[in-house]
PDB file of C-alpha atoms and ligand atoms in Angstrom:
ATOM      1  CA  UNK L1493       0.000   0.000   0.000  1.00 78.00           C
ATOM      2  CA  UNK L1494       1.151   3.536  -0.744  1.00 94.00           C
ATOM      3  CA  UNK L1495       1.302   6.660   1.409  1.00 98.00           C
ATOM      4  CA  UNK L1496      -2.006   7.314   3.146  1.00 98.00           C
ATOM      5  CA  UNK L1497      -3.335  10.744   2.150  1.00 98.00           C
ATOM      6  CA  UNK L1498      -6.389  12.958   2.494  1.00 98.00           C
ATOM      7  CA  UNK L1499      -6.693  15.530  -0.278  1.00 99.00           C
ATOM      8  CA  UNK L1500      -8.166  18.929   0.511  1.00 98.00           C
ATOM      9  CA  UNK L1501      -9.175  20.637  -2.729  1.00 98.00           C
ATOM     10  CA  UNK L1502     -11.438  22.994  -4.696  1.00 98.00           C
ATOM     11  CA  UNK L1503     -11.978  21.304  -8.080  1.00 98.00           C
ATOM     12  CA  UNK L1504     -11.107  23.190 -10.334  1.00 96.00           C
ATOM     13  CA  UNK L1505      -9.725  21.736 -13.567  1.00 98.00           C
ATOM     14  CA  UNK L1506      -6.127  21.391 -12.355  1.00 98.00           C
ATOM     15  CA  UNK L1507      -7.451  19.925  -9.074  1.00 98.00           C
ATOM     16  CA  UNK L1508      -9.345  17.413 -11.234  1.00 98.00           C
ATOM     17  CA  UNK L1509      -6.148  16.406 -13.052  1.00 98.00           C
ATOM     18  CA  UNK L1510      -4.342  16.164  -9.716  1.00 98.00           C
ATOM     19  CA  UNK L1511      -7.067  13.916  -8.271  1.00 98.00           C
ATOM     20  CA  UNK L1512      -6.967  11.666 -11.339  1.00 98.00           C
ATOM     21  CA  UNK L1513      -3.217  11.076 -11.039  1.00 98.00           C
ATOM     22  CA  UNK L1514      -3.528  10.561  -7.271  1.00 98.00           C
ATOM     23  CA  UNK L1515      -6.225   7.898  -7.850  1.00 98.00           C
ATOM     24  CA  UNK L1516      -4.092   6.176 -10.495  1.00 98.00           C
ATOM     25  CA  UNK L1517      -0.847   6.085  -8.528  1.00 98.00           C
ATOM     26  CA  UNK L1518       0.157   2.984  -6.589  1.00 98.00           C
ATOM     27  CA  UNK L1519       2.321   5.204  -4.399  1.00 98.00           C
ATOM     28  CA  UNK L1520      -0.772   6.805  -2.829  1.00 98.00           C
ATOM     29  CA  UNK L1521      -3.791   5.525  -0.968  1.00 98.00           C
ATOM     30  CA  UNK L1522      -6.410   8.289  -1.031  1.00 98.00           C
ATOM     31  CA  UNK L1523      -8.434   7.797   2.157  1.00 98.00           C
ATOM     32  CA  UNK L1524     -10.720  10.769   1.716  1.00 98.00           C
ATOM     33  CA  UNK L1525     -11.295  14.126   0.080  1.00 98.00           C
ATOM     34  CA  UNK L1526     -12.282  17.355   1.826  1.00 98.00           C
ATOM     35  CA  UNK L1527     -13.726  20.144  -0.290  1.00 98.00           C
ATOM     36  CA  UNK L1528     -13.267  23.847   0.299  1.00 98.00           C
ATOM     37  CA  UNK L1529     -14.603  27.007  -1.325  1.00 98.00           C
ATOM     38  CA  UNK L1530     -12.069  28.371  -3.769  1.00 98.00           C
ATOM     39  CA  UNK L1531     -12.288  28.097  -7.535  1.00 98.00           C
ATOM     40  CA  UNK L1532     -16.069  27.800  -7.027  1.00 98.00           C
ATOM     41  CA  UNK L1533     -18.365  27.369  -3.978  1.00 97.00           C
ATOM     42  CA  UNK L1534     -17.794  24.513  -1.530  1.00 97.00           C
ATOM     43  CA  UNK L1535     -21.068  22.853  -2.585  1.00 96.00           C
ATOM     44  CA  UNK L1536     -19.801  22.736  -6.145  1.00 97.00           C
ATOM     45  CA  UNK L1537     -16.240  21.690  -5.244  1.00 98.00           C
ATOM     46  CA  UNK L1538     -17.656  18.796  -3.162  1.00 98.00           C
ATOM     47  CA  UNK L1539     -19.975  17.835  -6.002  1.00 98.00           C
ATOM     48  CA  UNK L1540     -17.094  17.958  -8.457  1.00 98.00           C
ATOM     49  CA  UNK L1541     -14.881  15.817  -6.228  1.00 98.00           C
ATOM     50  CA  UNK L1542     -17.643  13.196  -5.996  1.00 98.00           C
ATOM     51  CA  UNK L1543     -18.217  13.280  -9.742  1.00 98.00           C
ATOM     52  CA  UNK L1544     -14.479  12.837 -10.375  1.00 98.00           C
ATOM     53  CA  UNK L1545     -14.416   9.796  -8.061  1.00 98.00           C
ATOM     54  CA  UNK L1546     -17.334   8.365 -10.042  1.00 97.00           C
ATOM     55  CA  UNK L1547     -15.574   9.101 -13.341  1.00 98.00           C
ATOM     56  CA  UNK L1548     -12.474   7.244 -12.162  1.00 98.00           C
ATOM     57  CA  UNK L1549     -14.522   4.399 -10.642  1.00 97.00           C
ATOM     58  CA  UNK L1550     -13.348   5.183  -7.088  1.00 97.00           C
ATOM     59  CA  UNK L1551     -15.447   4.947  -3.970  1.00 97.00           C
ATOM     60  CA  UNK L1552     -13.831   7.611  -1.793  1.00 98.00           C
ATOM     61  CA  UNK L1553     -15.487   9.581   1.007  1.00 98.00           C
ATOM     62  CA  UNK L1554     -15.952  13.266   0.152  1.00 98.00           C
ATOM     63  CA  UNK L1555     -16.636  15.723   2.993  1.00 98.00           C
ATOM     64  CA  UNK L1556     -17.826  19.307   2.595  1.00 98.00           C
ATOM     65  CA  UNK L1557     -15.685  21.977   4.227  1.00 98.00           C
ATOM     66  CA  UNK L1558     -15.581  25.721   4.680  1.00 98.00           C
ATOM     67  CA  UNK L1559     -17.860  27.829   2.506  1.00 98.00           C
ATOM     68  CA  UNK L1560     -15.713  30.944   2.734  1.00 98.00           C
ATOM     69  CA  UNK L1561     -12.464  32.385   4.081  1.00 98.00           C
ATOM     70  CA  UNK L1562     -11.671  32.890   7.774  1.00 98.00           C
ATOM     71  CA  UNK L1563     -11.689  36.612   7.134  1.00 92.00           C
ATOM     72  CA  UNK L1564     -12.056  39.020   4.268  1.00 90.00           C
ATOM     73  CA  UNK L1565     -14.031  38.977   1.064  1.00 90.00           C
ATOM     74  CA  UNK L1566     -14.675  35.625  -0.689  1.00 93.00           C
ATOM     75  CA  UNK L1567     -13.286  35.337  -4.222  1.00 95.00           C
ATOM     76  CA  UNK L1568     -13.397  32.616  -6.853  1.00 95.00           C
ATOM     77  CA  UNK L1569     -11.718  31.644 -10.123  1.00 95.00           C
ATOM     78  CA  UNK L1570     -14.722  30.728 -12.252  1.00 94.00           C
ATOM     79  CA  UNK L1571     -13.203  32.871 -15.010  1.00 92.00           C
ATOM     80  CA  UNK L1572     -10.422  30.247 -15.268  1.00 93.00           C
ATOM     81  CA  UNK L1573     -12.340  27.034 -14.455  1.00 95.00           C
ATOM     82  CA  UNK L1574     -15.860  27.778 -15.751  1.00 95.00           C
ATOM     83  CA  UNK L1575     -18.976  28.477 -13.718  1.00 97.00           C
ATOM     84  CA  UNK L1576     -19.261  24.835 -12.537  1.00 98.00           C
ATOM     85  CA  UNK L1577     -15.514  24.614 -11.823  1.00 98.00           C
ATOM     86  CA  UNK L1578     -14.875  21.856 -14.383  1.00 98.00           C
ATOM     87  CA  UNK L1579     -14.859  23.825 -17.618  1.00 98.00           C
ATOM     88  CA  UNK L1580     -18.662  23.483 -17.784  1.00 97.00           C
ATOM     89  CA  UNK L1581     -18.272  19.751 -18.482  1.00 98.00           C
ATOM     90  CA  UNK L1582     -21.289  18.087 -16.874  1.00 96.00           C
ATOM     91  CA  UNK L1583     -19.971  14.955 -15.154  1.00 97.00           C
ATOM     92  CA  UNK L1584     -22.647  12.562 -13.867  1.00 94.00           C
ATOM     93  CA  UNK L1585     -22.880  12.173 -10.121  1.00 92.00           C
ATOM     94  CA  UNK L1586     -23.197   8.945  -8.164  1.00 89.00           C
ATOM     95  CA  UNK L1587     -23.296   8.707  -4.377  1.00 91.00           C
ATOM     96  CA  UNK L1588     -23.542  11.609  -2.002  1.00 96.00           C
ATOM     97  CA  UNK L1589     -21.279  13.615   0.255  1.00 97.00           C
ATOM     98  CA  UNK L1590     -20.287  12.281   3.662  1.00 98.00           C
ATOM     99  CA  UNK L1591     -22.313  12.911   6.801  1.00 98.00           C
ATOM    100  CA  UNK L1592     -18.981  13.959   8.360  1.00 98.00           C
ATOM    101  CA  UNK L1593     -17.806  17.540   7.901  1.00 98.00           C
ATOM    102  CA  UNK L1594     -14.306  18.155   6.532  1.00 98.00           C
ATOM    103  CA  UNK L1595     -13.194  19.098  10.034  1.00 98.00           C
ATOM    104  CA  UNK L1596     -14.554  15.841  11.489  1.00 98.00           C
ATOM    105  CA  UNK L1597     -12.984  13.739   8.758  1.00 98.00           C
ATOM    106  CA  UNK L1598      -9.555  15.329   9.156  1.00 98.00           C
ATOM    107  CA  UNK L1599      -9.609  15.120  12.959  1.00 98.00           C
ATOM    108  CA  UNK L1600     -10.915  11.547  13.165  1.00 98.00           C
ATOM    109  CA  UNK L1601      -8.642  10.158  10.447  1.00 98.00           C
ATOM    110  CA  UNK L1602      -5.530  11.811  11.913  1.00 98.00           C
ATOM    111  CA  UNK L1603      -6.276  10.063  15.195  1.00 98.00           C
ATOM    112  CA  UNK L1604      -7.130   6.765  13.536  1.00 98.00           C
ATOM    113  CA  UNK L1605      -3.878   6.704  11.534  1.00 98.00           C
ATOM    114  CA  UNK L1606      -1.753   7.907  14.439  1.00 97.00           C
ATOM    115  CA  UNK L1607       1.088   9.761  12.675  1.00 98.00           C
ATOM    116  CA  UNK L1608       0.894   7.874   9.348  1.00 98.00           C
ATOM    117  CA  UNK L1609      -1.446  10.238   7.492  1.00 98.00           C
ATOM    118  CA  UNK L1610      -0.278  12.925   5.045  1.00 98.00           C
ATOM    119  CA  UNK L1611      -2.423  15.824   3.868  1.00 98.00           C
ATOM    120  CA  UNK L1612      -2.317  17.434   0.443  1.00 99.00           C
ATOM    121  CA  UNK L1613      -3.981  20.856   0.166  1.00 99.00           C
ATOM    122  CA  UNK L1614      -4.660  22.273  -3.297  1.00 98.00           C
ATOM    123  CA  UNK L1615      -7.116  25.076  -2.546  1.00 98.00           C
ATOM    124  CA  UNK L1616      -7.417  27.958  -0.058  1.00 98.00           C
ATOM    125  CA  UNK L1617      -6.174  26.707   3.325  1.00 98.00           C
ATOM    126  CA  UNK L1618      -9.394  27.382   5.278  1.00 98.00           C
ATOM    127  CA  UNK L1619     -10.133  23.733   6.182  1.00 98.00           C
ATOM    128  CA  UNK L1620      -6.570  23.129   7.381  1.00 98.00           C
ATOM    129  CA  UNK L1621      -6.498  26.366   9.419  1.00 98.00           C
ATOM    130  CA  UNK L1622      -9.799  25.399  11.058  1.00 98.00           C
ATOM    131  CA  UNK L1623      -8.328  22.006  11.952  1.00 98.00           C
ATOM    132  CA  UNK L1624      -5.366  23.790  13.565  1.00 98.00           C
ATOM    133  CA  UNK L1625      -7.623  26.181  15.470  1.00 98.00           C
ATOM    134  CA  UNK L1626     -10.202  23.582  16.551  1.00 97.00           C
ATOM    135  CA  UNK L1627      -7.857  20.664  17.316  1.00 97.00           C
ATOM    136  CA  UNK L1628      -4.324  21.898  18.088  1.00 96.00           C
ATOM    137  CA  UNK L1629      -3.809  18.561  19.867  1.00 93.00           C
ATOM    138  CA  UNK L1630      -3.729  16.576  16.587  1.00 95.00           C
ATOM    139  CA  UNK L1631      -1.117  18.674  14.786  1.00 94.00           C
ATOM    140  CA  UNK L1632       1.696  16.373  15.816  1.00 96.00           C
ATOM    141  CA  UNK L1633      -0.143  13.564  14.061  1.00 98.00           C
ATOM    142  CA  UNK L1634       0.160  15.217  10.620  1.00 98.00           C
ATOM    143  CA  UNK L1635       3.039  13.316   9.021  1.00 98.00           C
ATOM    144  CA  UNK L1636       3.423  15.947   6.307  1.00 98.00           C
ATOM    145  CA  UNK L1637       1.283  18.643   4.689  1.00 98.00           C
ATOM    146  CA  UNK L1638       1.907  19.307   1.010  1.00 98.00           C
ATOM    147  CA  UNK L1639       0.510  22.610  -0.235  1.00 98.00           C
ATOM    148  CA  UNK L1640      -0.057  24.064  -3.677  1.00 98.00           C
ATOM    149  CA  UNK L1641      -0.067  27.758  -3.005  1.00 98.00           C
ATOM    150  CA  UNK L1642       1.906  30.945  -2.615  1.00 98.00           C
ATOM    151  CA  UNK L1643       4.929  32.257  -4.445  1.00 98.00           C
ATOM    152  CA  UNK L1644       8.265  33.668  -3.354  1.00 97.00           C
ATOM    153  CA  UNK L1645       8.202  35.728  -6.555  1.00 97.00           C
ATOM    154  CA  UNK L1646       5.250  37.199  -8.435  1.00 97.00           C
ATOM    155  CA  UNK L1647       1.620  36.327  -7.818  1.00 98.00           C
ATOM    156  CA  UNK L1648      -1.115  35.391 -10.284  1.00 97.00           C
ATOM    157  CA  UNK L1649      -4.067  37.295  -8.761  1.00 97.00           C
ATOM    158  CA  UNK L1650      -2.149  40.404  -7.839  1.00 98.00           C
ATOM    159  CA  UNK L1651       1.533  41.205  -8.411  1.00 98.00           C
ATOM    160  CA  UNK L1652       2.177  39.796  -4.946  1.00 98.00           C
ATOM    161  CA  UNK L1653      -0.303  37.035  -4.283  1.00 98.00           C
ATOM    162  CA  UNK L1654      -1.103  33.593  -5.642  1.00 98.00           C
ATOM    163  CA  UNK L1655      -4.813  32.592  -5.767  1.00 98.00           C
ATOM    164  CA  UNK L1656      -4.980  30.018  -2.924  1.00 98.00           C
ATOM    165  CA  UNK L1657      -3.196  32.340  -0.483  1.00 98.00           C
ATOM    166  CA  UNK L1658      -5.058  35.436  -1.696  1.00 98.00           C
ATOM    167  CA  UNK L1659      -8.422  33.681  -1.249  1.00 98.00           C
ATOM    168  CA  UNK L1660      -7.736  33.151   2.484  1.00 98.00           C
ATOM    169  CA  UNK L1661      -4.552  34.912   3.635  1.00 98.00           C
ATOM    170  CA  UNK L1662      -5.271  34.460   7.328  1.00 98.00           C
ATOM    171  CA  UNK L1663      -5.694  30.700   6.893  1.00 98.00           C
ATOM    172  CA  UNK L1664      -2.451  30.508   4.904  1.00 98.00           C
ATOM    173  CA  UNK L1665      -0.608  32.462   7.608  1.00 98.00           C
ATOM    174  CA  UNK L1666      -1.948  30.202  10.390  1.00 98.00           C
ATOM    175  CA  UNK L1667      -0.973  27.067   8.470  1.00 98.00           C
ATOM    176  CA  UNK L1668       2.543  28.159   7.469  1.00 98.00           C
ATOM    177  CA  UNK L1669       3.329  29.278  11.040  1.00 97.00           C
ATOM    178  CA  UNK L1670       1.829  26.149  12.636  1.00 97.00           C
ATOM    179  CA  UNK L1671       5.116  24.232  12.836  1.00 96.00           C
ATOM    180  CA  UNK L1672       3.612  21.316  10.847  1.00 97.00           C
ATOM    181  CA  UNK L1673       6.191  19.842   8.420  1.00 98.00           C
ATOM    182  CA  UNK L1674       5.116  21.429   5.138  1.00 98.00           C
ATOM    183  CA  UNK L1675       6.188  21.070   1.528  1.00 98.00           C
ATOM    184  CA  UNK L1676       5.150  24.091  -0.511  1.00 98.00           C
ATOM    185  CA  UNK L1677       4.653  24.040  -4.279  1.00 98.00           C
ATOM    186  CA  UNK L1678       4.167  27.680  -5.187  1.00 98.00           C
ATOM    187  CA  UNK L1679       4.105  29.471  -8.522  1.00 98.00           C
ATOM    188  CA  UNK L1680       7.936  29.490  -8.417  1.00 97.00           C
ATOM    189  CA  UNK L1681       7.754  25.880  -9.610  1.00 97.00           C
ATOM    190  CA  UNK L1682       4.182  25.277 -10.743  1.00 98.00           C
ATOM    191  CA  UNK L1683       4.513  27.970 -13.454  1.00 97.00           C
ATOM    192  CA  UNK L1684       7.248  25.731 -14.868  1.00 96.00           C
ATOM    193  CA  UNK L1685       5.345  22.444 -14.724  1.00 97.00           C
ATOM    194  CA  UNK L1686       3.496  22.429 -18.025  1.00 97.00           C
ATOM    195  CA  UNK L1687       1.272  20.177 -20.064  1.00 98.00           C
ATOM    196  CA  UNK L1688       2.066  20.990 -23.673  1.00 97.00           C
ATOM    197  CA  UNK L1689      -0.480  21.232 -26.507  1.00 96.00           C
ATOM    198  CA  UNK L1690       0.884  18.097 -28.229  1.00 97.00           C
ATOM    199  CA  UNK L1691       0.589  16.115 -25.001  1.00 98.00           C
ATOM    200  CA  UNK L1692      -3.076  17.122 -24.760  1.00 98.00           C
ATOM    201  CA  UNK L1693      -3.593  15.863 -28.325  1.00 98.00           C
ATOM    202  CA  UNK L1694      -1.828  12.632 -27.384  1.00 98.00           C
ATOM    203  CA  UNK L1695      -4.126  12.072 -24.382  1.00 98.00           C
ATOM    204  CA  UNK L1696      -7.116  12.811 -26.603  1.00 98.00           C
ATOM    205  CA  UNK L1697      -5.886  10.176 -29.055  1.00 98.00           C
ATOM    206  CA  UNK L1698      -5.855   7.500 -26.313  1.00 97.00           C
ATOM    207  CA  UNK L1699      -9.686   7.710 -26.151  1.00 94.00           C
ATOM    208  CA  UNK L1700     -12.011   6.082 -23.625  1.00 95.00           C
ATOM    209  CA  UNK L1701     -14.719   7.682 -21.475  1.00 95.00           C
ATOM    210  CA  UNK L1702     -12.517   8.960 -18.655  1.00 97.00           C
ATOM    211  CA  UNK L1703      -9.989  10.615 -20.929  1.00 98.00           C
ATOM    212  CA  UNK L1704     -12.616  12.017 -23.301  1.00 98.00           C
ATOM    213  CA  UNK L1705     -14.278  13.830 -20.382  1.00 98.00           C
ATOM    214  CA  UNK L1706     -10.882  14.831 -19.005  1.00 98.00           C
ATOM    215  CA  UNK L1707      -9.797  16.321 -22.317  1.00 98.00           C
ATOM    216  CA  UNK L1708     -13.081  18.261 -22.517  1.00 98.00           C
ATOM    217  CA  UNK L1709     -12.147  19.904 -19.194  1.00 98.00           C
ATOM    218  CA  UNK L1710      -8.567  20.419 -20.326  1.00 98.00           C
ATOM    219  CA  UNK L1711      -9.678  22.174 -23.546  1.00 97.00           C
ATOM    220  CA  UNK L1712     -11.527  24.786 -21.465  1.00 97.00           C
ATOM    221  CA  UNK L1713      -8.439  25.395 -19.316  1.00 96.00           C
ATOM    222  CA  UNK L1714      -6.270  25.476 -22.449  1.00 96.00           C
ATOM    223  CA  UNK L1715      -8.454  28.207 -23.947  1.00 95.00           C
ATOM    224  CA  UNK L1716      -7.841  30.307 -20.831  1.00 95.00           C
ATOM    225  CA  UNK L1717      -4.061  29.907 -21.144  1.00 95.00           C
ATOM    226  CA  UNK L1718      -4.197  30.522 -24.919  1.00 95.00           C
ATOM    227  CA  UNK L1719      -5.836  33.867 -24.154  1.00 94.00           C
ATOM    228  CA  UNK L1720      -2.705  34.606 -22.077  1.00 93.00           C
ATOM    229  CA  UNK L1721      -0.346  33.549 -24.894  1.00 94.00           C
ATOM    230  CA  UNK L1722       0.570  30.059 -23.610  1.00 93.00           C
ATOM    231  CA  UNK L1723      -0.204  27.024 -25.785  1.00 88.00           C
ATOM    232  CA  UNK L1724      -0.429  24.542 -22.923  1.00 89.00           C
ATOM    233  CA  UNK L1725      -1.454  24.357 -19.279  1.00 95.00           C
ATOM    234  CA  UNK L1726       0.156  25.327 -16.003  1.00 97.00           C
ATOM    235  CA  UNK L1727      -0.106  22.229 -13.862  1.00 98.00           C
ATOM    236  CA  UNK L1728      -0.283  23.840 -10.416  1.00 98.00           C
ATOM    237  CA  UNK L1729      -2.138  21.188  -8.414  1.00 98.00           C
ATOM    238  CA  UNK L1730      -0.895  18.137 -10.349  1.00 98.00           C
ATOM    239  CA  UNK L1731       2.698  19.126  -9.530  1.00 98.00           C
ATOM    240  CA  UNK L1732       1.969  19.024  -5.786  1.00 98.00           C
ATOM    241  CA  UNK L1733       0.533  15.506  -6.086  1.00 98.00           C
ATOM    242  CA  UNK L1734       3.383  14.454  -8.373  1.00 98.00           C
ATOM    243  CA  UNK L1735       5.850  15.704  -5.752  1.00 98.00           C
ATOM    244  CA  UNK L1736       4.258  13.435  -3.133  1.00 98.00           C
ATOM    245  CA  UNK L1737       4.291  10.484  -5.526  1.00 98.00           C
ATOM    246  CA  UNK L1738       7.936  11.069  -6.482  1.00 98.00           C
ATOM    247  CA  UNK L1739       9.917  13.525  -4.290  1.00 96.00           C
ATOM    248  CA  UNK L1740      12.836  13.297  -6.746  1.00 96.00           C
ATOM    249  CA  UNK L1741      11.160  15.501  -9.351  1.00 96.00           C
ATOM    250  CA  UNK L1742      11.662  18.712  -7.348  1.00 95.00           C
ATOM    251  CA  UNK L1743      14.342  20.315  -5.178  1.00 95.00           C
ATOM    252  CA  UNK L1744      13.386  21.938  -1.878  1.00 96.00           C
ATOM    253  CA  UNK L1745      14.881  24.456   0.583  1.00 96.00           C
ATOM    254  CA  UNK L1746      13.690  24.936   4.212  1.00 97.00           C
ATOM    255  CA  UNK L1747      12.213  28.317   5.119  1.00 97.00           C
ATOM    256  CA  UNK L1748      10.297  30.028   7.916  1.00 98.00           C
ATOM    257  CA  UNK L1749       7.284  31.645   6.235  1.00 98.00           C
ATOM    258  CA  UNK L1750       4.195  33.677   7.019  1.00 98.00           C
ATOM    259  CA  UNK L1751       1.611  35.464   4.874  1.00 98.00           C
ATOM    260  CA  UNK L1752       0.578  39.121   4.696  1.00 98.00           C
ATOM    261  CA  UNK L1753      -2.911  39.444   6.203  1.00 98.00           C
ATOM    262  CA  UNK L1754      -3.391  43.209   6.621  1.00 97.00           C
ATOM    263  CA  UNK L1755      -1.979  45.436   3.905  1.00 97.00           C
ATOM    264  CA  UNK L1756      -4.658  45.576   1.161  1.00 96.00           C
ATOM    265  CA  UNK L1757      -2.061  46.050  -1.566  1.00 97.00           C
ATOM    266  CA  UNK L1758       0.080  43.018  -0.702  1.00 98.00           C
ATOM    267  CA  UNK L1759      -2.613  40.817   0.888  1.00 98.00           C
ATOM    268  CA  UNK L1760      -1.748  37.127   0.491  1.00 98.00           C
ATOM    269  CA  UNK L1761       1.939  37.727  -0.206  1.00 98.00           C
ATOM    270  CA  UNK L1762       4.374  35.171   1.234  1.00 98.00           C
ATOM    271  CA  UNK L1763       6.618  36.675   3.932  1.00 98.00           C
ATOM    272  CA  UNK L1764      10.071  35.139   4.329  1.00 97.00           C
ATOM    273  CA  UNK L1765      10.795  35.186   8.072  1.00 96.00           C
ATOM    274  CA  UNK L1766      14.200  33.432   8.092  1.00 94.00           C
ATOM    275  CA  UNK L1767      16.111  36.544   9.169  1.00 89.00           C
ATOM    276  CA  UNK L1768      13.235  38.675  10.501  1.00 91.00           C
ATOM    277  CA  UNK L1769      12.150  36.116  13.112  1.00 91.00           C
ATOM    278  CA  UNK L1770      15.259  33.968  13.658  1.00 89.00           C
ATOM    279  CA  UNK L1771      13.474  31.824  16.249  1.00 90.00           C
ATOM    280  CA  UNK L1772      10.625  30.932  13.818  1.00 91.00           C
ATOM    281  CA  UNK L1773      10.813  27.257  12.800  1.00 93.00           C
ATOM    282  CA  UNK L1774      11.986  26.540   9.242  1.00 97.00           C
ATOM    283  CA  UNK L1775       9.181  24.053   8.821  1.00 98.00           C
ATOM    284  CA  UNK L1776       8.336  24.870   5.196  1.00 98.00           C
ATOM    285  CA  UNK L1777      10.322  23.084   2.502  1.00 98.00           C
ATOM    286  CA  UNK L1778       9.836  25.350  -0.488  1.00 98.00           C
ATOM    287  CA  UNK L1779      10.161  23.746  -3.913  1.00 98.00           C
ATOM    288  CA  UNK L1780      12.094  25.990  -6.251  1.00 95.00           C
ATOM    289  CA  UNK L1781      13.151  23.652  -9.042  1.00 95.00           C
ATOM    290  CA  UNK L1782      11.244  21.067 -11.033  1.00 97.00           C
ATOM    291  CA  UNK L1783      12.430  18.451 -13.505  1.00 97.00           C
ATOM    292  CA  UNK L1784       9.843  19.113 -16.244  1.00 97.00           C
ATOM    293  CA  UNK L1785      10.703  15.926 -18.186  1.00 97.00           C
ATOM    294  CA  UNK L1786      10.334  13.728 -15.120  1.00 98.00           C
ATOM    295  CA  UNK L1787       7.042  15.456 -14.288  1.00 98.00           C
ATOM    296  CA  UNK L1788       5.751  14.929 -17.849  1.00 98.00           C
ATOM    297  CA  UNK L1789       6.705  11.248 -17.781  1.00 98.00           C
ATOM    298  CA  UNK L1790       4.977  10.708 -14.467  1.00 98.00           C
ATOM    299  CA  UNK L1791       1.817  12.610 -15.451  1.00 98.00           C
ATOM    300  CA  UNK L1792       1.470  11.045 -18.890  1.00 98.00           C
ATOM    301  CA  UNK L1793       2.163   7.542 -17.526  1.00 98.00           C
ATOM    302  CA  UNK L1794      -0.588   7.840 -14.914  1.00 98.00           C
ATOM    303  CA  UNK L1795      -3.094   9.355 -17.358  1.00 98.00           C
ATOM    304  CA  UNK L1796      -2.403   6.513 -19.785  1.00 98.00           C
ATOM    305  CA  UNK L1797      -3.738   4.058 -17.204  1.00 97.00           C
ATOM    306  CA  UNK L1798      -7.227   5.464 -17.872  1.00 98.00           C
ATOM    307  CA  UNK L1799      -7.247   4.358 -21.533  1.00 94.00           C
TER     308      UNK L1799
HETATM  309  C1  LIG S2235      -4.225  27.627  -7.811  1.00 87.20           C
HETATM  310  O1  LIG S2235      -5.392  28.423  -8.009  1.00 87.20           O
HETATM  311  C2  LIG S2235      -6.452  27.626  -8.463  1.00 87.20           C
HETATM  312  O2  LIG S2235      -7.209  28.305  -9.427  1.00 87.20           O
HETATM  313  C3  LIG S2235      -5.836  26.355  -8.967  1.00 87.20           C
HETATM  314  O3  LIG S2235      -6.733  25.268  -8.807  1.00 87.20           O
HETATM  315  C4  LIG S2235      -4.606  26.188  -8.141  1.00 87.20           C
HETATM  316  O4  LIG S2235      -4.868  25.472  -6.953  1.00 87.20           O
HETATM  317  C5  LIG S2235      -3.106  28.208  -8.668  1.00 87.20           C
HETATM  318  O5  LIG S2235      -2.825  29.522  -8.289  1.00 87.20           O
HETATM  319 CA1  LIG S2236      -6.911  24.193  -6.657  1.00 87.20          CA
END
């Protein structure tokens, strides 16, 4: 059996691709999914997660989480992912969401797996921050938290902030400063993890129901990037999952980090605390380099299993 993980996400087309490779990988055992408001509302992200499980033939518990940020104005990315979050592809739904809330699922499963459970967070960090606030006693049981979010360089919502951190800066600050062992995949690397136009055509050529629906979502996301002058996709969330599957595809450096929560201009910006707060723990391994070829091989290999 692979690493035991719960995936916290806001599907989202790149979340969808990340979930599909997580389901296909023998290195991971996905024990549950918690949905959070982000790209679209939490009702829709939970629905999408369930529909993606059904598409991939997986029976995985999906719990609904926070419907908005801990503080500040809610925002979404339906301009990038479509009004339903999946490029307006209408995936059929089977099953229903869990009777447990995201908070209950995270708390109970961390206790049940007693230090063996990893978390992967690919949306705003609201659910994880609530876990930290509501159950500080279970933090030591988080084996590792892998995050897609933030940037040490430029943002993608504002000059300073990446979407997941911008959507809930307070949550991101609480999580980064929590002391939990974190691996952070920010725009510094995810902007360089691409799915090229010819690879999309190749996946389309493989056929089959799962990949036909997947390519329909991808084409929507591709149109967004084409409008920005890129003939391919930025694989933000899939890179975070790929990094858990194979840690060799990225290089990481430990940092002490926080997030700007007050200044309206730089809200959501990552703050490097290494020298400013020398006693702050360097608990965040920031990925700053990715092996694009190794990432492509891993992604394409896992997608091929859906033919
Ligand atoms: C992040 O923002 C979302 O739109 C994507 O799903 C990804 O998690 C990239 O900034
Ligand atoms: Ca996401």
